[in-house]
GROMACS .gro file of C-alpha atoms in nm:
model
  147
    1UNK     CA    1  -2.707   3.172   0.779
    2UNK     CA    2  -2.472   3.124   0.508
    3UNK     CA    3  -2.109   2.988   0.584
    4UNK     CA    4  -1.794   3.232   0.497
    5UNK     CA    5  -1.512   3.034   0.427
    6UNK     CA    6  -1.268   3.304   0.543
    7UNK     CA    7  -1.183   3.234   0.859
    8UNK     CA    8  -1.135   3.620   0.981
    9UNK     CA    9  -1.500   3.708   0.906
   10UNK     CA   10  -1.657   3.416   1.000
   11UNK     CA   11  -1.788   3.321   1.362
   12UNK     CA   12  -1.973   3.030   1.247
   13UNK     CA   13  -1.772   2.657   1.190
   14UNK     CA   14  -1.880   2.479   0.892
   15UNK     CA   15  -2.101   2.224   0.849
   16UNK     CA   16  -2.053   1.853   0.728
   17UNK     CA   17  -2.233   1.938   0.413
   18UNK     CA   18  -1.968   2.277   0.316
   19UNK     CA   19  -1.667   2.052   0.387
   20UNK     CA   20  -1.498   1.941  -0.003
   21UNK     CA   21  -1.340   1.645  -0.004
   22UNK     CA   22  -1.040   1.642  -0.148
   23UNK     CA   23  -0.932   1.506  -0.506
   24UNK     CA   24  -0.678   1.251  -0.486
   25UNK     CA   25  -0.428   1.254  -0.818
   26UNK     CA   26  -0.414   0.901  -0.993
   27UNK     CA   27   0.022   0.934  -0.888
   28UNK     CA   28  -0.089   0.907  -0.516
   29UNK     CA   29  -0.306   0.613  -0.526
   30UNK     CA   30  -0.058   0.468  -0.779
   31UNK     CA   31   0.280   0.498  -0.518
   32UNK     CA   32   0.006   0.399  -0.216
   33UNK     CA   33  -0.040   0.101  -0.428
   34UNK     CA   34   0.296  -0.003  -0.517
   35UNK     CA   35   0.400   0.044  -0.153
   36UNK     CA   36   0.137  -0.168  -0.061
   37UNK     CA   37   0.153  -0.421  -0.242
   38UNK     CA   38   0.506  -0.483  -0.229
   39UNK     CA   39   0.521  -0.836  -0.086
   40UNK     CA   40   0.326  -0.923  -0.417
   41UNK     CA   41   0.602  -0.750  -0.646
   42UNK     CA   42   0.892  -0.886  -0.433
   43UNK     CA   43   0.738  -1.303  -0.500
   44UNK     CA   44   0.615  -1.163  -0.852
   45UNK     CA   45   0.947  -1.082  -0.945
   46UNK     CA   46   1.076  -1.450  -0.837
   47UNK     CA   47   0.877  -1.667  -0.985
   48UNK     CA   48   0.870  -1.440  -1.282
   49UNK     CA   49   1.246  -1.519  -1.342
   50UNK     CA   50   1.196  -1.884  -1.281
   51UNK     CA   51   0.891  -1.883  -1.514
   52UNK     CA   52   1.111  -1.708  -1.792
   53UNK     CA   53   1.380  -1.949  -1.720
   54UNK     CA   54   1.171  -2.213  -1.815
   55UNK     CA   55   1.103  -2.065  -2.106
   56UNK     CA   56   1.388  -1.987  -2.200
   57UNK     CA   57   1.571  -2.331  -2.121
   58UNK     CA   58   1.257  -2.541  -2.252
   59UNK     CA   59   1.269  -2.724  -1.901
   60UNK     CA   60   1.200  -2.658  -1.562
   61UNK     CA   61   1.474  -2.459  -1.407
   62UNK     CA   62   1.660  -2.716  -1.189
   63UNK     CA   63   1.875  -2.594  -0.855
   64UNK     CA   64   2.254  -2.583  -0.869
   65UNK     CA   65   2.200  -2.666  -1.210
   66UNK     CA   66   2.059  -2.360  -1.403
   67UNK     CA   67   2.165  -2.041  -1.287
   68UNK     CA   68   1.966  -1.816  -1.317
   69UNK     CA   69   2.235  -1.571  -1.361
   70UNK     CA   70   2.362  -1.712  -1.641
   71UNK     CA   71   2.058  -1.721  -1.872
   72UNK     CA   72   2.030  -1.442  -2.141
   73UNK     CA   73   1.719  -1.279  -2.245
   74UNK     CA   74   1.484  -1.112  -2.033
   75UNK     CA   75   1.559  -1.326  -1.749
   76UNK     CA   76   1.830  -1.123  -1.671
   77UNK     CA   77   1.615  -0.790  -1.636
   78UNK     CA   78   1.340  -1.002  -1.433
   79UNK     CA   79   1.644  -1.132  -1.204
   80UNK     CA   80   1.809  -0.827  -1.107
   81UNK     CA   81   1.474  -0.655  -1.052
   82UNK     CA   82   1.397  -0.889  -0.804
   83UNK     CA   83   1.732  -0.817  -0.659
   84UNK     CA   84   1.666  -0.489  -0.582
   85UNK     CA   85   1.342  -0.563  -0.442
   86UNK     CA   86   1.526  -0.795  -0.180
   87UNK     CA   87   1.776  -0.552  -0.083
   88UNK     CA   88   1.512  -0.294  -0.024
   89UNK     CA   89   1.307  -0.526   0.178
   90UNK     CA   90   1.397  -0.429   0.492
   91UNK     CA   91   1.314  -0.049   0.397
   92UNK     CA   92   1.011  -0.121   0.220
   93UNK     CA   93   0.793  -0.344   0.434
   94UNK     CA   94   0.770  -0.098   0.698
   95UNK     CA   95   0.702   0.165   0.452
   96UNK     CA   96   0.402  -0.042   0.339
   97UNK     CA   97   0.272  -0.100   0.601
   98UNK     CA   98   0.292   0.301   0.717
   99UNK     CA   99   0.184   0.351   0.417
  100UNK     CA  100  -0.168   0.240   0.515
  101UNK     CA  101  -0.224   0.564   0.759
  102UNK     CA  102  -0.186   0.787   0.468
  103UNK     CA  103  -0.430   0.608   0.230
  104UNK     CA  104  -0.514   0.867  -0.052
  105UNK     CA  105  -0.917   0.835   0.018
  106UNK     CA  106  -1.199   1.034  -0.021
  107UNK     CA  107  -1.449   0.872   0.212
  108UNK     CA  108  -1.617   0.995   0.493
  109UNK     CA  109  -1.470   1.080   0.813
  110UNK     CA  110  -1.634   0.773   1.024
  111UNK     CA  111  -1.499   0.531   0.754
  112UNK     CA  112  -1.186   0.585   0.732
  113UNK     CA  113  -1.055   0.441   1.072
  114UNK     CA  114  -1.233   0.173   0.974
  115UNK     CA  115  -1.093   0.116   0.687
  116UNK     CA  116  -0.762   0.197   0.749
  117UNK     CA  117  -0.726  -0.089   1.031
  118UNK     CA  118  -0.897  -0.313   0.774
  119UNK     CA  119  -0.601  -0.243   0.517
  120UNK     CA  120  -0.321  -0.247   0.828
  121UNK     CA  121  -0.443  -0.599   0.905
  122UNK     CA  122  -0.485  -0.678   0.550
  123UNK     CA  123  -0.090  -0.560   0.494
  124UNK     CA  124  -0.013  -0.831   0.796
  125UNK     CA  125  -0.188  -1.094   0.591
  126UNK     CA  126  -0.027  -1.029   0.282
  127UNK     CA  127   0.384  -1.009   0.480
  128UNK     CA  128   0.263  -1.337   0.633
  129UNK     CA  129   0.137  -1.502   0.334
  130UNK     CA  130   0.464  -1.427   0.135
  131UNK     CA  131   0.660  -1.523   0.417
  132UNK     CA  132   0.475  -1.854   0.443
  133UNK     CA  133   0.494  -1.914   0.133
  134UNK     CA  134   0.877  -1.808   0.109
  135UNK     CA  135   0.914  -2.101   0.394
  136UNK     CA  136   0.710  -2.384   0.188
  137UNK     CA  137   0.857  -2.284  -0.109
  138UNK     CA  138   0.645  -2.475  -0.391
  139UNK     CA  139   0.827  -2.598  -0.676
  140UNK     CA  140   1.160  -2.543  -0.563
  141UNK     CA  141   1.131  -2.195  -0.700
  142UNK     CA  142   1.336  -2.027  -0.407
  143UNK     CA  143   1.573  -2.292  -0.384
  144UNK     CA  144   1.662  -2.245  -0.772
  145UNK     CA  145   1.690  -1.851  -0.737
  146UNK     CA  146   1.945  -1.834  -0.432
  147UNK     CA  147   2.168  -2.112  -0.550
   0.00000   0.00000   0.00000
């Protein structure tokens, strides 16, 4: 017996194989990505200003020294995009991390638990990696910006 989608005429539920998955439009996975991976953009944004302040300055950017405020160029749009990243922090890390129940997929039914608590712990990782690596702060790096 055939299925009839319409849900008025039909006494019959549909089968695994007359379920359509769903596209998922290139914008979704690209605003599931940025949300996830905002711990990356957040450090990104850091040491991308100190890494354009030393090119800029032809030296390692040095703490109470160099500002990074007061170097021209494209340091300046690096710097105050990583402001804005910090202020949003609080906002955005939970976001992220919620943002892993409403993955844009198109697997299977059975995988997506799965995969979801994969990406949830994943997302812990990542928070606790930049964190980590906020606290050791290589280089100086974090030092230098906040001066």
């Amino acid at each position: 017996m055939t299925f009839n989608p319409n849900p008025y005429q039909s006494t019959d539920a549909p089968s695994a194989e007359a379920v359509v998955p769903v596209a998922v439009s290139s914008r979704a996975r690209m605003l599931w990505l940025v949300a996830y991976l905002y711990p990356v953009f957040l450090l990104a944004a850091i040491y991308g200003t100190w890494l354009f302040a030393w090119a800029a300055l032809g030296h390692i950017p040095r703490p109470y020294r160099d500002d990074p405020k007061g170097i021209d160029g494209i340091v300046q749009v690096v710097y105050f995009v990583a402001i804005i990243l910090c202020w949003v922090w609080p906002l955005l890390t939970p976001l992220g991390f919620c943002s892993v129940f409403f993955l844009p997929c198109g697997q299977k039914r059975s995988w997506r638990i799965a995969i979801r608590f994969i990406l949830a712990l994943l997302y812990v990782a990542i928070s606790f990696l930049t964190l980590l690596l906020s606290r050791v702060d290589p280089g100086g790096v974090l030092k230098w910006y906040w001066d």
